[in-house]
């Protein structure tokens, strides 16, 4: 959310424009591969989504679960979990801010949200989890009184 001031090709990130007028279209980067958001979707339990994070990298076939309230940095927030089917790590420390999305075409994706924290089963070090917890795009846009425009 907000302005990207430096794009490093080895860091996966996403931008959702929060200008009420729609401004520029949002986009995401998987390593140095840029994809435009063609829109956003509300995730439903059972949907399959993709995510990409600086530590865990790019992966699809993540399944969406029921939204849950979670204590994050001193406040309760409602996060949507997206989990791996095989129990492998979906989240690792530093993945926060990475995109959760679904493919719309070879050139564009639909935004589902942005990674906030890990959820599900944690490893023994407490730094990796089987699910990402993400803030839905609709929640982000609603909080800022914004809308997402297609490119």
Short mmCIF file of N, CA and C in Angstrom, two decimals:
data_model
loop_
_atom_site.label_atom_id
_atom_site.label_comp_id
_atom_site.label_asym_id
_atom_site.label_seq_id
_atom_site.Cartn_x
_atom_site.Cartn_y
_atom_site.Cartn_z
N UNK A 1 0.84 -1.15 0.00
CA UNK A 1 0.00 0.00 0.00
C UNK A 1 0.89 1.22 0.00
N UNK A 2 0.69 2.13 -0.90
CA UNK A 2 1.46 3.34 -0.90
C UNK A 2 2.49 3.39 -1.99
N UNK A 3 3.52 4.19 -1.77
CA UNK A 3 4.51 4.45 -2.81
C UNK A 3 5.70 3.51 -2.69
N UNK A 4 6.11 2.95 -3.82
CA UNK A 4 7.34 2.18 -3.86
C UNK A 4 8.45 3.14 -4.26
N UNK A 5 9.46 3.27 -3.40
CA UNK A 5 10.52 4.23 -3.69
C UNK A 5 11.75 3.55 -4.28
N UNK A 6 11.82 2.24 -4.20
CA UNK A 6 12.97 1.54 -4.75
C UNK A 6 12.52 0.13 -5.12
N UNK A 7 12.76 -0.27 -6.34
CA UNK A 7 12.40 -1.61 -6.77
C UNK A 7 13.67 -2.43 -6.90
N UNK A 8 13.79 -3.44 -6.08
CA UNK A 8 14.92 -4.36 -6.16
C UNK A 8 14.44 -5.63 -6.84
N UNK A 9 15.14 -6.12 -7.85
CA UNK A 9 14.63 -7.26 -8.61
C UNK A 9 14.52 -8.54 -7.81
N UNK A 10 15.18 -8.63 -6.65
CA UNK A 10 15.08 -9.87 -5.89
C UNK A 10 14.06 -9.78 -4.75
N UNK A 11 13.25 -8.73 -4.73
CA UNK A 11 12.23 -8.58 -3.70
C UNK A 11 10.86 -8.55 -4.35
N UNK A 12 9.98 -9.47 -3.93
CA UNK A 12 8.62 -9.53 -4.46
C UNK A 12 7.76 -8.54 -3.69
N UNK A 13 6.98 -7.78 -4.40
CA UNK A 13 6.18 -6.74 -3.75
C UNK A 13 4.94 -6.44 -4.58
N UNK A 14 4.06 -5.65 -4.00
CA UNK A 14 2.83 -5.25 -4.68
C UNK A 14 2.51 -3.82 -4.31
N UNK A 15 1.82 -3.14 -5.18
CA UNK A 15 1.35 -1.79 -4.88
C UNK A 15 -0.14 -1.70 -5.22
N UNK A 16 -0.89 -1.15 -4.29
CA UNK A 16 -2.31 -0.87 -4.50
C UNK A 16 -2.47 0.62 -4.32
N UNK A 17 -2.83 1.31 -5.38
CA UNK A 17 -3.00 2.75 -5.33
C UNK A 17 -4.18 3.08 -4.44
N UNK A 18 -3.98 4.00 -3.48
CA UNK A 18 -5.05 4.34 -2.54
C UNK A 18 -5.67 5.71 -2.82
N UNK A 19 -5.39 6.30 -3.98
CA UNK A 19 -6.01 7.57 -4.34
C UNK A 19 -7.50 7.36 -4.62
N UNK A 20 -8.39 8.17 -4.04
CA UNK A 20 -9.83 7.97 -4.25
C UNK A 20 -10.25 8.07 -5.71
N UNK A 21 -9.46 8.75 -6.52
CA UNK A 21 -9.81 8.90 -7.93
C UNK A 21 -9.45 7.68 -8.75
N UNK A 22 -8.78 6.73 -8.14
CA UNK A 22 -8.35 5.54 -8.88
C UNK A 22 -6.91 5.65 -9.30
N UNK A 23 -6.47 6.85 -9.68
CA UNK A 23 -5.06 7.07 -10.00
C UNK A 23 -4.51 6.05 -10.96
N UNK A 24 -3.30 5.62 -10.71
CA UNK A 24 -2.67 4.62 -11.57
C UNK A 24 -3.11 3.23 -11.16
N UNK A 25 -2.97 2.29 -12.06
CA UNK A 25 -3.32 0.90 -11.76
C UNK A 25 -2.31 0.31 -10.81
N UNK A 26 -2.75 -0.63 -9.98
CA UNK A 26 -1.82 -1.34 -9.12
C UNK A 26 -1.07 -2.38 -9.93
N UNK A 27 0.01 -2.85 -9.34
CA UNK A 27 0.80 -3.90 -10.01
C UNK A 27 1.59 -4.68 -8.99
N UNK A 28 2.12 -5.79 -9.43
CA UNK A 28 2.98 -6.59 -8.57
C UNK A 28 4.23 -7.00 -9.32
N UNK A 29 5.23 -7.35 -8.54
CA UNK A 29 6.49 -7.85 -9.10
C UNK A 29 6.79 -9.21 -8.51
N UNK A 30 7.07 -10.18 -9.38
CA UNK A 30 7.61 -11.47 -8.98
C UNK A 30 9.05 -11.42 -9.46
N UNK A 31 9.96 -11.27 -8.52
CA UNK A 31 11.35 -10.99 -8.88
C UNK A 31 11.33 -9.75 -9.77
N UNK A 32 11.85 -9.82 -11.00
CA UNK A 32 11.84 -8.62 -11.84
C UNK A 32 10.74 -8.66 -12.89
N UNK A 33 9.77 -9.58 -12.75
CA UNK A 33 8.67 -9.71 -13.69
C UNK A 33 7.47 -8.91 -13.17
N UNK A 34 7.08 -7.86 -13.88
CA UNK A 34 5.98 -6.99 -13.47
C UNK A 34 4.68 -7.44 -14.12
N UNK A 35 3.61 -7.50 -13.33
CA UNK A 35 2.27 -7.81 -13.83
C UNK A 35 1.31 -6.74 -13.35
N UNK A 36 0.42 -6.29 -14.22
CA UNK A 36 -0.59 -5.31 -13.84
C UNK A 36 -1.79 -6.00 -13.22
N UNK A 37 -2.40 -5.33 -12.25
CA UNK A 37 -3.68 -5.79 -11.74
C UNK A 37 -4.76 -5.39 -12.74
N UNK A 38 -5.58 -6.34 -13.16
CA UNK A 38 -6.70 -6.02 -14.04
C UNK A 38 -7.97 -5.77 -13.21
N UNK A 39 -7.90 -6.06 -11.92
CA UNK A 39 -9.02 -5.85 -11.02
C UNK A 39 -8.75 -6.55 -9.70
N UNK A 40 -9.79 -6.67 -8.89
CA UNK A 40 -9.65 -7.37 -7.62
C UNK A 40 -10.85 -8.26 -7.40
N UNK A 41 -10.64 -9.30 -6.62
CA UNK A 41 -11.69 -10.27 -6.32
C UNK A 41 -11.79 -10.49 -4.82
N UNK A 42 -12.99 -10.77 -4.36
CA UNK A 42 -13.19 -11.19 -2.98
C UNK A 42 -12.97 -12.70 -2.92
N UNK A 43 -12.08 -13.14 -2.05
CA UNK A 43 -11.79 -14.57 -1.92
C UNK A 43 -12.90 -15.28 -1.17
N UNK A 44 -13.19 -16.49 -1.60
CA UNK A 44 -14.16 -17.34 -0.93
C UNK A 44 -13.43 -18.58 -0.42
N UNK A 45 -13.84 -19.12 0.75
CA UNK A 45 -13.20 -20.34 1.22
C UNK A 45 -13.23 -21.43 0.15
N UNK A 46 -12.08 -22.06 -0.05
CA UNK A 46 -11.95 -23.09 -1.07
C UNK A 46 -11.33 -22.58 -2.36
N UNK A 47 -11.35 -21.25 -2.60
CA UNK A 47 -10.69 -20.70 -3.79
C UNK A 47 -9.21 -21.02 -3.77
N UNK A 48 -8.62 -21.09 -4.95
CA UNK A 48 -7.17 -21.23 -5.06
C UNK A 48 -6.57 -19.90 -5.46
N UNK A 49 -5.49 -19.52 -4.78
CA UNK A 49 -4.80 -18.27 -5.05
C UNK A 49 -3.30 -18.53 -5.14
N UNK A 50 -2.59 -17.53 -5.59
CA UNK A 50 -1.13 -17.56 -5.63
C UNK A 50 -0.62 -16.50 -4.65
N UNK A 51 0.61 -16.64 -4.25
CA UNK A 51 1.25 -15.62 -3.43
C UNK A 51 2.72 -15.60 -3.79
N UNK A 52 3.35 -14.48 -3.49
CA UNK A 52 4.79 -14.41 -3.66
C UNK A 52 5.36 -13.53 -2.55
N UNK A 53 6.40 -14.03 -1.93
CA UNK A 53 7.03 -13.32 -0.82
C UNK A 53 8.54 -13.39 -0.95
N UNK A 54 9.22 -12.45 -0.35
CA UNK A 54 10.67 -12.36 -0.49
C UNK A 54 11.37 -13.61 0.04
N UNK A 55 10.83 -14.27 1.05
CA UNK A 55 11.46 -15.48 1.60
C UNK A 55 10.92 -16.77 0.98
N UNK A 56 9.60 -16.88 0.87
CA UNK A 56 9.02 -18.13 0.37
C UNK A 56 8.97 -18.20 -1.14
N UNK A 57 9.04 -17.04 -1.81
CA UNK A 57 8.99 -17.04 -3.27
C UNK A 57 7.58 -17.24 -3.79
N UNK A 58 7.49 -17.55 -5.07
CA UNK A 58 6.22 -17.65 -5.78
C UNK A 58 5.65 -19.06 -5.65
N UNK A 59 4.37 -19.13 -5.33
CA UNK A 59 3.68 -20.42 -5.32
C UNK A 59 2.20 -20.22 -5.55
N UNK A 60 1.61 -21.17 -6.26
CA UNK A 60 0.17 -21.18 -6.48
C UNK A 60 -0.41 -22.40 -5.78
N UNK A 61 -1.65 -22.71 -6.09
CA UNK A 61 -2.36 -23.83 -5.48
C UNK A 61 -2.39 -23.71 -3.96
N UNK A 62 -2.61 -22.47 -3.50
CA UNK A 62 -2.86 -22.21 -2.09
C UNK A 62 -4.37 -22.14 -1.93
N UNK A 63 -4.90 -22.73 -0.88
CA UNK A 63 -6.35 -22.71 -0.73
C UNK A 63 -6.77 -21.71 0.35
N UNK A 64 -7.85 -21.00 0.08
CA UNK A 64 -8.37 -19.96 0.96
C UNK A 64 -9.23 -20.59 2.05
N UNK A 65 -9.04 -20.14 3.28
CA UNK A 65 -9.84 -20.60 4.41
C UNK A 65 -10.80 -19.52 4.89
N UNK A 66 -11.40 -19.77 6.05
CA UNK A 66 -12.34 -18.81 6.65
C UNK A 66 -11.57 -17.65 7.27
N UNK A 67 -12.03 -16.41 7.06
CA UNK A 67 -11.38 -15.26 7.71
C UNK A 67 -11.35 -15.44 9.23
N UNK A 68 -10.29 -14.92 9.84
CA UNK A 68 -10.09 -15.05 11.29
C UNK A 68 -9.58 -13.73 11.86
N UNK A 69 -9.98 -13.44 13.10
CA UNK A 69 -9.43 -12.27 13.79
C UNK A 69 -8.12 -12.69 14.43
N UNK A 70 -7.10 -11.83 14.26
CA UNK A 70 -5.76 -12.16 14.75
C UNK A 70 -5.15 -10.92 15.35
N UNK A 71 -4.40 -11.09 16.44
CA UNK A 71 -3.69 -9.99 17.09
C UNK A 71 -2.40 -9.74 16.33
N UNK A 72 -2.28 -8.57 15.70
CA UNK A 72 -1.10 -8.22 14.91
C UNK A 72 -0.63 -6.83 15.31
N UNK A 73 0.58 -6.74 15.81
CA UNK A 73 1.19 -5.44 16.16
C UNK A 73 0.28 -4.56 17.01
N UNK A 74 -0.31 -5.15 18.04
CA UNK A 74 -1.08 -4.36 18.99
C UNK A 74 -2.53 -4.11 18.66
N UNK A 75 -3.07 -4.79 17.66
CA UNK A 75 -4.48 -4.60 17.31
C UNK A 75 -5.04 -5.89 16.72
N UNK A 76 -6.35 -6.08 16.88
CA UNK A 76 -7.01 -7.20 16.23
C UNK A 76 -7.34 -6.81 14.79
N UNK A 77 -7.00 -7.66 13.85
CA UNK A 77 -7.36 -7.46 12.45
C UNK A 77 -7.98 -8.75 11.92
N UNK A 78 -8.83 -8.62 10.92
CA UNK A 78 -9.41 -9.80 10.29
C UNK A 78 -8.56 -10.15 9.09
N UNK A 79 -7.98 -11.34 9.12
CA UNK A 79 -7.12 -11.82 8.05
C UNK A 79 -7.74 -13.04 7.40
N UNK A 80 -7.49 -13.19 6.12
CA UNK A 80 -7.93 -14.37 5.37
C UNK A 80 -6.72 -15.29 5.22
N UNK A 81 -6.83 -16.55 5.62
CA UNK A 81 -5.70 -17.46 5.44
C UNK A 81 -5.70 -18.09 4.05
N UNK A 82 -4.50 -18.28 3.52
CA UNK A 82 -4.30 -19.07 2.30
C UNK A 82 -3.19 -20.06 2.64
N UNK A 83 -3.50 -21.35 2.52
CA UNK A 83 -2.63 -22.39 3.03
C UNK A 83 -2.15 -23.34 1.93
N UNK A 84 -1.00 -23.93 2.17
CA UNK A 84 -0.50 -24.96 1.26
C UNK A 84 -1.27 -26.24 1.51
N UNK A 85 -1.42 -27.03 0.48
CA UNK A 85 -2.14 -28.31 0.63
C UNK A 85 -1.26 -29.39 1.26
N UNK A 86 0.05 -29.27 1.05
CA UNK A 86 0.95 -30.32 1.53
C UNK A 86 1.58 -30.02 2.88
N UNK A 87 1.22 -28.89 3.51
CA UNK A 87 1.75 -28.56 4.82
C UNK A 87 3.13 -27.91 4.79
N UNK A 88 3.62 -27.59 3.61
CA UNK A 88 4.91 -26.91 3.52
C UNK A 88 4.75 -25.44 3.87
N UNK A 89 5.85 -24.74 4.02
CA UNK A 89 5.81 -23.33 4.42
C UNK A 89 5.19 -22.47 3.34
N UNK A 90 4.18 -21.69 3.72
CA UNK A 90 3.56 -20.71 2.83
C UNK A 90 4.04 -19.31 3.19
N UNK A 91 4.50 -19.16 4.42
CA UNK A 91 4.90 -17.86 4.95
C UNK A 91 6.23 -18.00 5.67
N UNK A 92 7.07 -17.02 5.51
CA UNK A 92 8.29 -16.89 6.30
C UNK A 92 8.46 -15.43 6.67
N UNK A 93 9.15 -15.17 7.76
CA UNK A 93 9.38 -13.79 8.19
C UNK A 93 9.92 -12.98 7.02
N UNK A 94 9.45 -11.77 6.86
CA UNK A 94 9.79 -10.82 5.80
C UNK A 94 8.90 -10.93 4.57
N UNK A 95 7.94 -11.85 4.55
CA UNK A 95 7.01 -11.95 3.41
C UNK A 95 5.91 -10.90 3.48
N UNK A 96 5.80 -10.16 4.59
CA UNK A 96 4.75 -9.17 4.74
C UNK A 96 4.79 -8.17 3.59
N UNK A 97 3.60 -7.80 3.10
CA UNK A 97 3.49 -6.85 1.99
C UNK A 97 3.49 -7.51 0.63
N UNK A 98 3.74 -8.80 0.59
CA UNK A 98 3.71 -9.51 -0.68
C UNK A 98 2.27 -9.70 -1.15
N UNK A 99 2.07 -9.89 -2.44
CA UNK A 99 0.72 -10.00 -2.98
C UNK A 99 0.13 -11.40 -2.89
N UNK A 100 -1.18 -11.44 -2.73
CA UNK A 100 -1.98 -12.65 -2.90
C UNK A 100 -2.87 -12.36 -4.10
N UNK A 101 -2.86 -13.24 -5.10
CA UNK A 101 -3.50 -12.91 -6.37
C UNK A 101 -3.95 -14.17 -7.10
N UNK A 102 -4.70 -13.97 -8.17
CA UNK A 102 -5.04 -15.06 -9.09
C UNK A 102 -4.77 -14.56 -10.51
N UNK A 103 -4.42 -15.47 -11.38
CA UNK A 103 -4.09 -15.10 -12.76
C UNK A 103 -5.36 -14.75 -13.52
N UNK A 104 -5.33 -13.64 -14.26
CA UNK A 104 -6.43 -13.24 -15.13
C UNK A 104 -6.08 -13.51 -16.58
N UNK A 105 -4.80 -13.41 -16.91
CA UNK A 105 -4.29 -13.64 -18.26
C UNK A 105 -2.78 -13.78 -18.16
N UNK A 106 -2.13 -13.97 -19.30
CA UNK A 106 -0.67 -14.07 -19.30
C UNK A 106 -0.03 -12.75 -18.87
N UNK A 107 -0.76 -11.66 -18.98
CA UNK A 107 -0.19 -10.33 -18.71
C UNK A 107 -0.73 -9.68 -17.45
N UNK A 108 -1.82 -10.19 -16.92
CA UNK A 108 -2.44 -9.52 -15.78
C UNK A 108 -2.95 -10.47 -14.73
N UNK A 109 -3.15 -9.93 -13.53
CA UNK A 109 -3.62 -10.71 -12.39
C UNK A 109 -4.73 -9.96 -11.68
N UNK A 110 -5.52 -10.70 -10.90
CA UNK A 110 -6.52 -10.11 -10.02
C UNK A 110 -5.95 -10.07 -8.62
N UNK A 111 -6.09 -8.93 -7.97
CA UNK A 111 -5.61 -8.79 -6.60
C UNK A 111 -6.61 -9.41 -5.64
N UNK A 112 -6.11 -10.20 -4.69
CA UNK A 112 -6.94 -10.73 -3.61
C UNK A 112 -6.57 -10.07 -2.29
N UNK A 113 -5.31 -9.63 -2.14
CA UNK A 113 -4.90 -8.99 -0.91
C UNK A 113 -3.40 -8.89 -0.78
N UNK A 114 -2.97 -8.50 0.42
CA UNK A 114 -1.55 -8.36 0.72
C UNK A 114 -1.24 -9.10 2.01
N UNK A 115 -0.12 -9.81 2.03
CA UNK A 115 0.29 -10.63 3.17
C UNK A 115 0.56 -9.73 4.38
N UNK A 116 -0.01 -10.14 5.53
CA UNK A 116 0.19 -9.43 6.78
C UNK A 116 1.01 -10.25 7.77
N UNK A 117 0.75 -11.56 7.84
CA UNK A 117 1.45 -12.40 8.82
C UNK A 117 1.30 -13.87 8.44
N UNK A 118 1.92 -14.70 9.24
CA UNK A 118 1.74 -16.14 9.08
C UNK A 118 0.58 -16.63 9.91
N UNK A 119 0.01 -17.76 9.51
CA UNK A 119 -1.09 -18.39 10.25
C UNK A 119 -0.92 -19.90 10.12
N UNK A 120 -1.79 -20.65 10.74
CA UNK A 120 -1.73 -22.10 10.62
C UNK A 120 -0.69 -22.70 11.56
N UNK A 121 -0.01 -23.73 11.10
CA UNK A 121 1.00 -24.42 11.90
C UNK A 121 2.36 -23.76 11.69
N UNK A 122 3.02 -23.43 12.80
CA UNK A 122 4.33 -22.78 12.75
C UNK A 122 5.43 -23.80 12.93
N UNK A 123 6.62 -23.54 12.36
CA UNK A 123 7.77 -24.42 12.56
C UNK A 123 8.34 -24.19 13.97
N UNK A 124 9.30 -24.99 14.35
CA UNK A 124 9.84 -24.93 15.71
C UNK A 124 10.54 -23.61 16.02
N UNK A 125 11.01 -22.90 15.00
CA UNK A 125 11.68 -21.62 15.23
C UNK A 125 10.68 -20.46 15.33
N UNK A 126 9.43 -20.70 14.94
CA UNK A 126 8.42 -19.65 14.98
C UNK A 126 8.55 -18.62 13.88
N UNK A 127 9.29 -18.96 12.80
CA UNK A 127 9.50 -17.99 11.72
C UNK A 127 8.86 -18.40 10.39
N UNK A 128 8.28 -19.58 10.32
CA UNK A 128 7.62 -20.03 9.09
C UNK A 128 6.31 -20.73 9.47
N UNK A 129 5.31 -20.56 8.59
CA UNK A 129 3.99 -21.13 8.86
C UNK A 129 3.41 -21.72 7.59
N UNK A 130 2.41 -22.61 7.75
CA UNK A 130 1.78 -23.30 6.63
C UNK A 130 0.75 -22.44 5.89
N UNK A 131 0.41 -21.27 6.45
CA UNK A 131 -0.57 -20.37 5.82
C UNK A 131 -0.06 -18.93 5.89
N UNK A 132 -0.41 -18.15 4.87
CA UNK A 132 -0.25 -16.70 4.97
C UNK A 132 -1.58 -16.15 5.45
N UNK A 133 -1.53 -15.09 6.23
CA UNK A 133 -2.72 -14.35 6.60
C UNK A 133 -2.69 -13.04 5.83
N UNK A 134 -3.70 -12.81 5.00
CA UNK A 134 -3.65 -11.59 4.19
C UNK A 134 -4.86 -10.70 4.42
N UNK A 135 -4.62 -9.40 4.23
CA UNK A 135 -5.70 -8.41 4.30
C UNK A 135 -6.32 -8.35 2.92
N UNK A 136 -7.63 -8.59 2.80
CA UNK A 136 -8.26 -8.56 1.49
C UNK A 136 -8.18 -7.19 0.82
N UNK A 137 -8.06 -7.20 -0.49
CA UNK A 137 -7.97 -5.96 -1.26
C UNK A 137 -9.16 -5.05 -0.99
N UNK A 138 -10.35 -5.62 -0.90
CA UNK A 138 -11.54 -4.82 -0.63
C UNK A 138 -11.44 -4.08 0.69
N UNK A 139 -10.86 -4.70 1.70
CA UNK A 139 -10.66 -4.06 3.00
C UNK A 139 -9.70 -2.89 2.88
N UNK A 140 -8.61 -3.08 2.13
CA UNK A 140 -7.62 -2.02 1.93
C UNK A 140 -8.27 -0.84 1.20
N UNK A 141 -8.96 -1.12 0.12
CA UNK A 141 -9.59 -0.04 -0.65
C UNK A 141 -10.64 0.68 0.18
N UNK A 142 -11.44 -0.09 0.93
CA UNK A 142 -12.48 0.51 1.76
C UNK A 142 -11.91 1.41 2.85
N UNK A 143 -10.79 0.99 3.46
CA UNK A 143 -10.18 1.78 4.52
C UNK A 143 -9.66 3.12 4.00
N UNK A 144 -9.27 3.15 2.74
CA UNK A 144 -8.72 4.37 2.15
C UNK A 144 -9.74 5.13 1.31
N UNK A 145 -10.96 4.59 1.19
CA UNK A 145 -11.95 5.23 0.33
C UNK A 145 -11.48 5.28 -1.11
N UNK A 146 -10.82 4.20 -1.53
CA UNK A 146 -10.18 4.18 -2.84
C UNK A 146 -10.86 3.14 -3.74
N UNK A 147 -10.47 3.14 -4.99
CA UNK A 147 -10.91 2.11 -5.95
C UNK A 147 -9.71 1.73 -6.80
N UNK A 148 -9.74 0.51 -7.28
CA UNK A 148 -8.64 0.04 -8.13
C UNK A 148 -9.08 0.18 -9.59
N UNK A 149 -8.22 0.74 -10.40
CA UNK A 149 -8.53 0.89 -11.83
C UNK A 149 -7.69 -0.08 -12.63
N UNK A 150 -8.25 -0.53 -13.73
CA UNK A 150 -7.52 -1.41 -14.65
C UNK A 150 -6.53 -0.58 -15.46
N UNK A 151 -5.46 -1.21 -15.95
CA UNK A 151 -4.45 -0.45 -16.71
C UNK A 151 -5.00 0.07 -18.03
#
